[in-house]
CSV table of C-alpha atoms in Angstrom, one decimal:
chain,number,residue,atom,x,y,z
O,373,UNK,CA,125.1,18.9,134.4
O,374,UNK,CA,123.6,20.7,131.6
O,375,UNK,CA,120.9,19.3,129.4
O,376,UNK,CA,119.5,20.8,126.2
O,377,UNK,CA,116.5,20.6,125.3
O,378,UNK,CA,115.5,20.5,121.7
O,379,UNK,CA,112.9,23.1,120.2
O,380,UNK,CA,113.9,22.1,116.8
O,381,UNK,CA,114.6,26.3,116.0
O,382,UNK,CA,113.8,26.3,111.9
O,383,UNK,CA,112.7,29.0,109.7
O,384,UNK,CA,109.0,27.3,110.5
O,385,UNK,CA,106.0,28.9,111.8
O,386,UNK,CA,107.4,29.5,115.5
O,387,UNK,CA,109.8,32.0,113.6
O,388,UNK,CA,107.1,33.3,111.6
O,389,UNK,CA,105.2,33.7,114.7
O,390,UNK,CA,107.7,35.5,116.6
O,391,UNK,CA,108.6,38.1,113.9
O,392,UNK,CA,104.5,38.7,113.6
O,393,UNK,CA,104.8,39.8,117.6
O,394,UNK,CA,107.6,41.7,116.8
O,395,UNK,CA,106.0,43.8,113.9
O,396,UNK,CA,103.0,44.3,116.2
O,397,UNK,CA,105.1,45.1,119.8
O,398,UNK,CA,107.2,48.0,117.6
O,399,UNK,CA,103.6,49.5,115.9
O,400,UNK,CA,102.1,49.4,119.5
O,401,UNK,CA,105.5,50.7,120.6
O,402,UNK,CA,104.7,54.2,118.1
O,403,UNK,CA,101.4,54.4,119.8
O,404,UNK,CA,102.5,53.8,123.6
O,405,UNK,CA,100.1,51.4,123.8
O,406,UNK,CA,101.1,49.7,126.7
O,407,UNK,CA,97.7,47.3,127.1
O,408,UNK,CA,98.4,46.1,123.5
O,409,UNK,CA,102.1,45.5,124.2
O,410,UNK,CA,101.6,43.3,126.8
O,411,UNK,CA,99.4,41.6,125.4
O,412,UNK,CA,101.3,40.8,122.1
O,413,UNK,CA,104.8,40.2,124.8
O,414,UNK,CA,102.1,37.5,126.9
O,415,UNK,CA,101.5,35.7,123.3
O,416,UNK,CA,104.8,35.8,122.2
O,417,UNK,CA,106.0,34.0,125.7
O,418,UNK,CA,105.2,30.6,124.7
O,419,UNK,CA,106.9,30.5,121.8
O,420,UNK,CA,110.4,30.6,123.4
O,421,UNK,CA,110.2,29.1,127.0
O,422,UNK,CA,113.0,30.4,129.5
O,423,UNK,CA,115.7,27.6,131.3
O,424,UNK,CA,114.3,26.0,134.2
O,425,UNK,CA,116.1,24.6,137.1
O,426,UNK,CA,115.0,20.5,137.4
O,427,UNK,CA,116.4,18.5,140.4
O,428,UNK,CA,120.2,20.1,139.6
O,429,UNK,CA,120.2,19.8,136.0
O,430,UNK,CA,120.5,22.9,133.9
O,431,UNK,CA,117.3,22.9,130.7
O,432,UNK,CA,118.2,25.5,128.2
O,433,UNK,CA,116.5,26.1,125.3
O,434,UNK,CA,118.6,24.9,122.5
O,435,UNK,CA,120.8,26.9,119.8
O,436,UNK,CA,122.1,30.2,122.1
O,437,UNK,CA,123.6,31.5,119.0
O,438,UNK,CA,120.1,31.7,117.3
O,439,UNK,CA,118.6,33.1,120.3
O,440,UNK,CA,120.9,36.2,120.4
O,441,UNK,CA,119.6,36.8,116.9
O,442,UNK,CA,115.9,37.0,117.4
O,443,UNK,CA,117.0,39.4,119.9
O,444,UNK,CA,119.2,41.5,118.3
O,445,UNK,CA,116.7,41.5,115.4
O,446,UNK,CA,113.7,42.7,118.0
O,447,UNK,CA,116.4,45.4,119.2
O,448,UNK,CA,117.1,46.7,115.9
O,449,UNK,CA,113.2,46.8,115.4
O,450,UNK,CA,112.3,48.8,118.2
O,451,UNK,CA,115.0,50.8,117.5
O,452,UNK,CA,113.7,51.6,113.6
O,453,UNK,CA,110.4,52.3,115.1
O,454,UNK,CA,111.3,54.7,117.7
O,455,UNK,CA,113.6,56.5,115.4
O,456,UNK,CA,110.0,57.0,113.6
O,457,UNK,CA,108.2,57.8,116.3
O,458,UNK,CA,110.8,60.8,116.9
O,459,UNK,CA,113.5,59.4,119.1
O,460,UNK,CA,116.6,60.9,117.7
O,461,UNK,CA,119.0,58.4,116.2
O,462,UNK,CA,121.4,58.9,118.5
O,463,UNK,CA,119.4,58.2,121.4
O,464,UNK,CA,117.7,55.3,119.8
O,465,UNK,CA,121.3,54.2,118.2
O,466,UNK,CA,122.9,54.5,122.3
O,467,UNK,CA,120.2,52.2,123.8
O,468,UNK,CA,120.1,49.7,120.9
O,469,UNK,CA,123.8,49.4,121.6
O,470,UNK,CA,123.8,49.1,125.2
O,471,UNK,CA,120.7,46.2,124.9
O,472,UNK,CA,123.1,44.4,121.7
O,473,UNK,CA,125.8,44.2,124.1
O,474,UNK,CA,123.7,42.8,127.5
O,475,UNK,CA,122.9,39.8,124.8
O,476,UNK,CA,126.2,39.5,123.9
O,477,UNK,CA,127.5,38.9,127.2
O,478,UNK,CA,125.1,36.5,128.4
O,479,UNK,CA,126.4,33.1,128.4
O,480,UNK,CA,122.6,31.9,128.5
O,481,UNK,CA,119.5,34.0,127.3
O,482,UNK,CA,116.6,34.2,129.5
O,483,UNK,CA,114.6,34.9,126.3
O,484,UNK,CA,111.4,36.5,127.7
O,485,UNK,CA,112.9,38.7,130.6
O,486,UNK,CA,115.2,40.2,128.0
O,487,UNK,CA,112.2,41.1,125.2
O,488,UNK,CA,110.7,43.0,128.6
O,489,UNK,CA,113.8,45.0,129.1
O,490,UNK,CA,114.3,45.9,125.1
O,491,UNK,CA,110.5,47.0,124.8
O,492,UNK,CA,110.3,48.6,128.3
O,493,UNK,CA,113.6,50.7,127.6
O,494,UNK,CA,112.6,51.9,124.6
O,495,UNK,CA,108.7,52.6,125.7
O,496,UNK,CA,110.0,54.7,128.9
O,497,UNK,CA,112.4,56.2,126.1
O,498,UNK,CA,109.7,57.4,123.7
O,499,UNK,CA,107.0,58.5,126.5
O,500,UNK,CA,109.3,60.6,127.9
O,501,UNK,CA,110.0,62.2,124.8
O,502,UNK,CA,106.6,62.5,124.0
O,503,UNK,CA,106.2,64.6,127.3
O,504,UNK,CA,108.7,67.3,126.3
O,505,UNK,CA,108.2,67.3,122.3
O,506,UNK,CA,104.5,67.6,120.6
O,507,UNK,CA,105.7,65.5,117.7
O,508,UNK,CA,105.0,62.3,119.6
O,509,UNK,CA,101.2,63.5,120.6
O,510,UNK,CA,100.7,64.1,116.7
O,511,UNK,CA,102.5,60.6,115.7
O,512,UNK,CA,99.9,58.9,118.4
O,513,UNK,CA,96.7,61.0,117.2
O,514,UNK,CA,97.9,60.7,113.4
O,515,UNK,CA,98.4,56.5,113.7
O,516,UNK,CA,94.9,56.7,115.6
O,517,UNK,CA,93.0,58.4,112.7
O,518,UNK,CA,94.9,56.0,109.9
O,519,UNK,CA,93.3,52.9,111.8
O,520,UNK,CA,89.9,54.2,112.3
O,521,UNK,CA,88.8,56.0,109.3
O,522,UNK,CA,85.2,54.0,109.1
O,523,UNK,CA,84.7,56.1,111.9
O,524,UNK,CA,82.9,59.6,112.9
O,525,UNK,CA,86.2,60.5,114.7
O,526,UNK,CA,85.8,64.0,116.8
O,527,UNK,CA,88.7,66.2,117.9
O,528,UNK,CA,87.7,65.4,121.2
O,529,UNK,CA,87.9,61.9,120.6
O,530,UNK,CA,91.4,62.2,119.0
O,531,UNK,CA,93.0,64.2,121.8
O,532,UNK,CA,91.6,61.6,124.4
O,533,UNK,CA,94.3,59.5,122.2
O,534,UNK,CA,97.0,61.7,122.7
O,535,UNK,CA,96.4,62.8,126.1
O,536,UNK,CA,95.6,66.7,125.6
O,537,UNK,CA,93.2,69.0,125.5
O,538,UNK,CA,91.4,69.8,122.0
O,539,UNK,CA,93.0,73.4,122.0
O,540,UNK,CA,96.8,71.7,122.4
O,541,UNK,CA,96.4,69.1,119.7
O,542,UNK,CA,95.9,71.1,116.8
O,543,UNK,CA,98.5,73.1,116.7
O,544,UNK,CA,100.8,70.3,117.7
O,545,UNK,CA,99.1,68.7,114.5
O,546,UNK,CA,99.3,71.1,111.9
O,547,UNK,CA,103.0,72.0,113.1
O,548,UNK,CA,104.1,68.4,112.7
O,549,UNK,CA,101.5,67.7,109.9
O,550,UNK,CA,100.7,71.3,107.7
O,551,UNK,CA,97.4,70.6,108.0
O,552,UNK,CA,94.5,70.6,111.0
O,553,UNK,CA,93.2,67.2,112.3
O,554,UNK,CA,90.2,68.2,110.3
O,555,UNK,CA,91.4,68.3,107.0
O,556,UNK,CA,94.1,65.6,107.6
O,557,UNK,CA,91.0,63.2,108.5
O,558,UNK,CA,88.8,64.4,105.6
O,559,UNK,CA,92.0,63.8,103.5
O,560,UNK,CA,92.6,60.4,104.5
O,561,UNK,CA,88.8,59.8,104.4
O,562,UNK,CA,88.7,61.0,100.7
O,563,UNK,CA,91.8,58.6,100.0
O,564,UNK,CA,90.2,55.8,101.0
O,565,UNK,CA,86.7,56.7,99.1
O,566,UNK,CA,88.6,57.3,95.3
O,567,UNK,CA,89.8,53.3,96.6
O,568,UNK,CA,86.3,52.4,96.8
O,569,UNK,CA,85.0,54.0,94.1
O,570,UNK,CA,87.7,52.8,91.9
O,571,UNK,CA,86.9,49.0,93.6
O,572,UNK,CA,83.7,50.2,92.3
O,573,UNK,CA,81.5,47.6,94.6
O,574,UNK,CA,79.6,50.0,96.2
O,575,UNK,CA,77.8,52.9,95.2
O,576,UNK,CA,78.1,56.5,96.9
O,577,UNK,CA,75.8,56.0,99.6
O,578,UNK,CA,77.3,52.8,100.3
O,579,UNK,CA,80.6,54.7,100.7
O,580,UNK,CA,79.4,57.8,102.5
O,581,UNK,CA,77.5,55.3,105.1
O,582,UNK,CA,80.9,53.5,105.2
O,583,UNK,CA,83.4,56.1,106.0
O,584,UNK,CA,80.8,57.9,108.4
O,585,UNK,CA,79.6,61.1,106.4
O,586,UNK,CA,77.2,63.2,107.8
O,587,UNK,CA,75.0,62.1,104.9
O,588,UNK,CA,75.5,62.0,100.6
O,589,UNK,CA,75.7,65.3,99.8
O,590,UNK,CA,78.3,66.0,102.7
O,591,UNK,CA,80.5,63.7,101.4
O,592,UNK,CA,80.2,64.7,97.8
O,593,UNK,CA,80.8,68.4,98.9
O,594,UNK,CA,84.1,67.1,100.9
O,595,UNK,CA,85.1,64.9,98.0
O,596,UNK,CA,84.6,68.0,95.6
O,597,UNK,CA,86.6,70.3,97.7
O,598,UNK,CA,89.3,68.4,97.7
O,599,UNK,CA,89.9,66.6,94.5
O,600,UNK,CA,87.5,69.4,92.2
O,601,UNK,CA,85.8,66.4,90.8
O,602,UNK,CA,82.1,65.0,92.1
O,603,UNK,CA,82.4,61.3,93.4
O,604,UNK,CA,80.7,60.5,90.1
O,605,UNK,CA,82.6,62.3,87.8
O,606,UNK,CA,85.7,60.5,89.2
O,607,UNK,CA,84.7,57.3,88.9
O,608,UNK,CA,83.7,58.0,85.5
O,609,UNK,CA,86.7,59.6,84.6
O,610,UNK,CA,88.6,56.4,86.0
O,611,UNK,CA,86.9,54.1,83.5
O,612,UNK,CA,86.6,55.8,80.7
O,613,UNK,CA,90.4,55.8,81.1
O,614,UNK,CA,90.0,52.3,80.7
């Protein structure tokens, strides 16, 4: 005998939820970052429980149909990712196929042991592409630097991220990049400081404590160097616009 169970699958919050794991399992996917993975794949379990096996009966989570199309929509995710990440398409397009087509076939989803197999195939994909091309080392140091720009980041710091010496990653960088970790985190830095200054909450010391400058002046020197305008002058010039 087979008896469904009813988990009401709507367009609610549980499929709101799910595609919130998904976003964050494909970004931790880019990084490698296995710790985070699992712990966004542990969260996501409860959402979807697997059939169980009750005294001969058969308990299936209800709607198969809808099922298959979280899953091919977390395929087709991790695939978009790892394409960015610098899997080649046609590596990424092969084992999206071959994971669409295990889904297919099932007559009954075991939900959570199939989003194991689509991440894990495509993190074992990616790491060992990362191993024999530099342009996954720069991806993982580059995503590192975007999320931590409040801090003093060090070279050293940033290669502990990518798994390589100091001396490997910036060439690996500026090849992938055009520019050395240096000035790609002063750049990124100085982005985020013409935000602030155009927020215009805080004033420069404020912003120089913020993103982690040496001190003022540093920060107006890096600021000037790269946009030929003082902190100041910009924000002034941003007004006066106005």
């Amino acid at each position: 005998m087979e008896q469904v169970e009813n988990l009401n699958f709507k367009k609610d919050s549980k499929e709101s939820l799910f595609f919130f794991y998904q976003e964050q399992i494909a970004n931790n996917l880019q990084a490698l970052d296995q710790k985070n993975i699992i712990k966004n794949m542990n969260e996501l379990k409860s959402l979807f429980p697997n059939y169980q096996h009750q005294k001969n009966q058969l308990i299936v989570p209800a709607d198969q149909s809808y099922l298959k199309e979280l899953l091919i929509s977390f395929i087709c995710s991790m695939a978009d990712h790892s394409i960015d990440s610098g899997l080649s398409l046609n590596e990424s397009a092969k084992i999206r196929m071959e994971l669409i087509n295990r889904v297919y076939q099932q007559q009954i989803v075991n939900f959570y042991s199939e989003i194991k197999k689509i991440v894990w195939a495509y993190f074992d994909k990616l790491k060992n592409h990362n191993r024999e091309d530099g342009a996954g080392v720069a991806f993982i140091c580059r995503n590192y630097i975007d999320g931590n720009l409040e801090k003093k980041l060090t070279l050293h710091e940033i290669a502990e991220k990518g798994n390589v010496s100091k001396q490997t990653l910036n060439p690996i960088f500026k090849k992938r990049y055009g520019v050395t970790v240096k000035q790609y985190v002063n750049n990124k830095k100085i982005e985020l400081a013409k935000k602030m200054l155009a927020d215009n909450k805080k004033n420069l010391q404020e912003i120089s404590n913020y993103l982690s400058f040496v001190d003022k002046s540093y920060f107006v020197k890096i600021f000037h160097s790269i946009t030929g305008v003082t902190p100041k002058k910009y924000r002034h010039e941003l007004f006066d616009k106005k």
